[in-house]
mmCIF file of C-alpha atoms in Angstrom:
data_model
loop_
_atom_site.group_PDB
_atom_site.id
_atom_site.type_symbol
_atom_site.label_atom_id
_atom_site.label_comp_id
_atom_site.label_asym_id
_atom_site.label_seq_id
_atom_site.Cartn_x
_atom_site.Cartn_y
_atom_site.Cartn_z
ATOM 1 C CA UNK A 21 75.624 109.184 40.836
ATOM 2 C CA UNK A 22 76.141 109.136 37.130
ATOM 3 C CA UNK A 23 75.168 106.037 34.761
ATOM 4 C CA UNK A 24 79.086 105.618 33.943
ATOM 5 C CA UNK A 25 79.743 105.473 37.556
ATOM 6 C CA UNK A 26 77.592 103.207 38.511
ATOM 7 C CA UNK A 27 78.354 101.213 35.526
ATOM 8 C CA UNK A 28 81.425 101.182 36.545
ATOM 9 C CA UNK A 29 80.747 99.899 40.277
ATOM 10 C CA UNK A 30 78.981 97.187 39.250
ATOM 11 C CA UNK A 31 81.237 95.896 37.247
ATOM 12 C CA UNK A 32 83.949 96.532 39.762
ATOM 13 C CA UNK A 33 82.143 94.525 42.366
ATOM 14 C CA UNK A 34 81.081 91.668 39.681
ATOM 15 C CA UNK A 35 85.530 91.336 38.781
ATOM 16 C CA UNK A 36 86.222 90.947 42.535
ATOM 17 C CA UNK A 37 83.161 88.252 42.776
ATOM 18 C CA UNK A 38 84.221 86.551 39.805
ATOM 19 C CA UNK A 39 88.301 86.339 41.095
ATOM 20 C CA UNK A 40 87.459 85.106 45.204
ATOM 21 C CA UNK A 41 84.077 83.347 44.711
ATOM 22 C CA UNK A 42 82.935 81.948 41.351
ATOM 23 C CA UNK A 43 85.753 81.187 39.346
ATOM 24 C CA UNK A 44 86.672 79.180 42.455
ATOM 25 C CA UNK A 45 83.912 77.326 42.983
ATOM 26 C CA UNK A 46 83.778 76.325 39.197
ATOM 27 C CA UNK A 47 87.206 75.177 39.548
ATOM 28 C CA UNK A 48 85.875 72.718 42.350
ATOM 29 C CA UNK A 49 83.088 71.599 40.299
ATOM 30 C CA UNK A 50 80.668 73.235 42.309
ATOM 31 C CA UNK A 51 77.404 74.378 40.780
ATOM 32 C CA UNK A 52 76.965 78.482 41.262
ATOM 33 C CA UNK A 53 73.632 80.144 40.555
ATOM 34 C CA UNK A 54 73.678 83.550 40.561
ATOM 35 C CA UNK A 55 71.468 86.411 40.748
ATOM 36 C CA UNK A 56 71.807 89.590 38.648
ATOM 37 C CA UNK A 57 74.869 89.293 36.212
ATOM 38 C CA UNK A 58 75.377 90.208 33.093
ATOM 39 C CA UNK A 59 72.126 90.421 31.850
ATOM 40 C CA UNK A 60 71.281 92.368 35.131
ATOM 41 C CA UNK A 61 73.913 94.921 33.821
ATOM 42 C CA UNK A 62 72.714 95.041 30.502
ATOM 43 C CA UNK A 63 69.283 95.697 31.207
ATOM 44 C CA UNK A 64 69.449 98.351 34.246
ATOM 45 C CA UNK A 65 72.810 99.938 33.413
ATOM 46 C CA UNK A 66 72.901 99.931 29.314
ATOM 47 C CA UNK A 67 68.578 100.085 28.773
ATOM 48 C CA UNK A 68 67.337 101.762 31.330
ATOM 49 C CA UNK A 69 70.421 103.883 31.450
ATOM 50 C CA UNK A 70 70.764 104.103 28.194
ATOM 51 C CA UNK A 71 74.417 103.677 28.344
ATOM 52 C CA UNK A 72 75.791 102.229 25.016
ATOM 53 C CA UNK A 73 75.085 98.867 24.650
ATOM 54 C CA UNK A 74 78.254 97.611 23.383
ATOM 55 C CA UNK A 75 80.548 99.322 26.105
ATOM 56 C CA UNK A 76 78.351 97.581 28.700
ATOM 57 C CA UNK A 77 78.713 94.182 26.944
ATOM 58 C CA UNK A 78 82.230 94.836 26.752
ATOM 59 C CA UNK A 79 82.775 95.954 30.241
ATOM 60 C CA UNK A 80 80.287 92.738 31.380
ATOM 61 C CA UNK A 81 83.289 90.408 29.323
ATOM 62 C CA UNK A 82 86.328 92.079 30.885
ATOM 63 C CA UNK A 83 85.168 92.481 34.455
ATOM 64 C CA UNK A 84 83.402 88.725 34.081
ATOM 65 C CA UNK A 85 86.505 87.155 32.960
ATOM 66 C CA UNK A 86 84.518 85.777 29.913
ATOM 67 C CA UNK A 87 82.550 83.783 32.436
ATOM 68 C CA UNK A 88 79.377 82.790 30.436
ATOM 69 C CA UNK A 89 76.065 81.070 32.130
ATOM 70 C CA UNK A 90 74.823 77.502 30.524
ATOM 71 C CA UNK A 91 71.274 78.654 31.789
ATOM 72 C CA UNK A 92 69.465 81.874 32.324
ATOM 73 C CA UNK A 93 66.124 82.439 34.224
ATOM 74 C CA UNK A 94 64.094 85.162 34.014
ATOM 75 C CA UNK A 95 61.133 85.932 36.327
ATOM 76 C CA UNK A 96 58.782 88.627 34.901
ATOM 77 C CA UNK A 97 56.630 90.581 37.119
ATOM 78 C CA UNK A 98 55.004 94.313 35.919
ATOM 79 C CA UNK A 99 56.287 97.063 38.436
ATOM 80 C CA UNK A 100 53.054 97.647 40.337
ATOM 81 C CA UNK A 101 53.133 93.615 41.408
ATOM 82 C CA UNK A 102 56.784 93.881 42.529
ATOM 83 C CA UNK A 103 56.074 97.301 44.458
ATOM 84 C CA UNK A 104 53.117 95.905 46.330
ATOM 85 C CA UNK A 105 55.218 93.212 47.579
ATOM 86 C CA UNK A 106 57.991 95.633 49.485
ATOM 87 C CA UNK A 107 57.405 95.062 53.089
ATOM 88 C CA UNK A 108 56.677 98.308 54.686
ATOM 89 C CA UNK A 109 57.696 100.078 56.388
ATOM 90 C CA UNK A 110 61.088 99.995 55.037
ATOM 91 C CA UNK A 111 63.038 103.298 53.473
ATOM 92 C CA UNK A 112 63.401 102.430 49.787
ATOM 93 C CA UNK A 113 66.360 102.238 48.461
ATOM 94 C CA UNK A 114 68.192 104.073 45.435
ATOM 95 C CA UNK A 115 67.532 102.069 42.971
ATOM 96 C CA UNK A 116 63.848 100.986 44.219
ATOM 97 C CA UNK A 117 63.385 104.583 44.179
ATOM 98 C CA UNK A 118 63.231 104.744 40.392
ATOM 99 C CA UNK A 119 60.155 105.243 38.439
ATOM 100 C CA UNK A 120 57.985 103.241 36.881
ATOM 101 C CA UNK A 121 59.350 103.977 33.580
ATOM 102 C CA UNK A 122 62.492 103.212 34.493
ATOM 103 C CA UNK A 123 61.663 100.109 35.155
ATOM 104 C CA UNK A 124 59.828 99.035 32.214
ATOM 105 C CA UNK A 125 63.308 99.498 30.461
ATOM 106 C CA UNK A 126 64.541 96.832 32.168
ATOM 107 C CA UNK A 127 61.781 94.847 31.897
ATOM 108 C CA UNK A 128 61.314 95.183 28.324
ATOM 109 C CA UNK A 129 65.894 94.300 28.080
ATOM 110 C CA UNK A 130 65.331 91.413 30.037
ATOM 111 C CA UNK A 131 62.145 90.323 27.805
ATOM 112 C CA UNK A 132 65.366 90.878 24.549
ATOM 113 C CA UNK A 133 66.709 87.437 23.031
ATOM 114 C CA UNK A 134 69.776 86.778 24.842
ATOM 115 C CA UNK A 135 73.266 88.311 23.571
ATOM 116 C CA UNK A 136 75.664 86.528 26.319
#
């Protein structure tokens, strides 16, 4: 799969999440915490695929409905911690098939000041 494509299905997925689930829930004053957004997208899809930066941020507005978060956390672990802690025996899947450098990309863009 190309970078543009995934891209491209992330963001797809993130519009129809935004349309049926969050926006909703907003609207009913619920609280939504959410795991790998736009910062998610940014750092695997534009840094570690090295996919222009501004397209991505672009993309993250349209397909988010210029949804922004009041709070981000970020968890930081090096890539040998996180692999030792996949449960085996399990088949790996694309993206945890990456390697290590690949990784350190998106460490390194979630480590960035934010640009939400």
């Amino acid at each position: 799969m190309t970078p543009e494509t995934e891209l491209l299905l992330f963001e797809a997925s993130r519009s129809q999440l935004v349309r049926e689930i969050i926006k909703p829930a907003l609207e009913q004053g619920m609280c939504v915490i959410a795991d790998r957004f736009f910062d998610s997208t940014t750092a695997y899809q534009g840094a570690a695929r090295a996919l222009n930066r501004e397209t991505v941020e672009r993309l993250n507005a349209f397909c988010g409905r210029r949804l922004h978060s009041g709070r981000y956390f970020v968890l930081d672990i090096d890539a040998t911690s996180a692999k030792s802690r996949m449960q085996e025996p399990r088949r790996q899947d694309r993206m945890e098939q990456e390697p290590d450098e690949f990784y350190e990309r998106v460490r390194q863009a979630y480590r960035e000041p934010c640009h939400s």
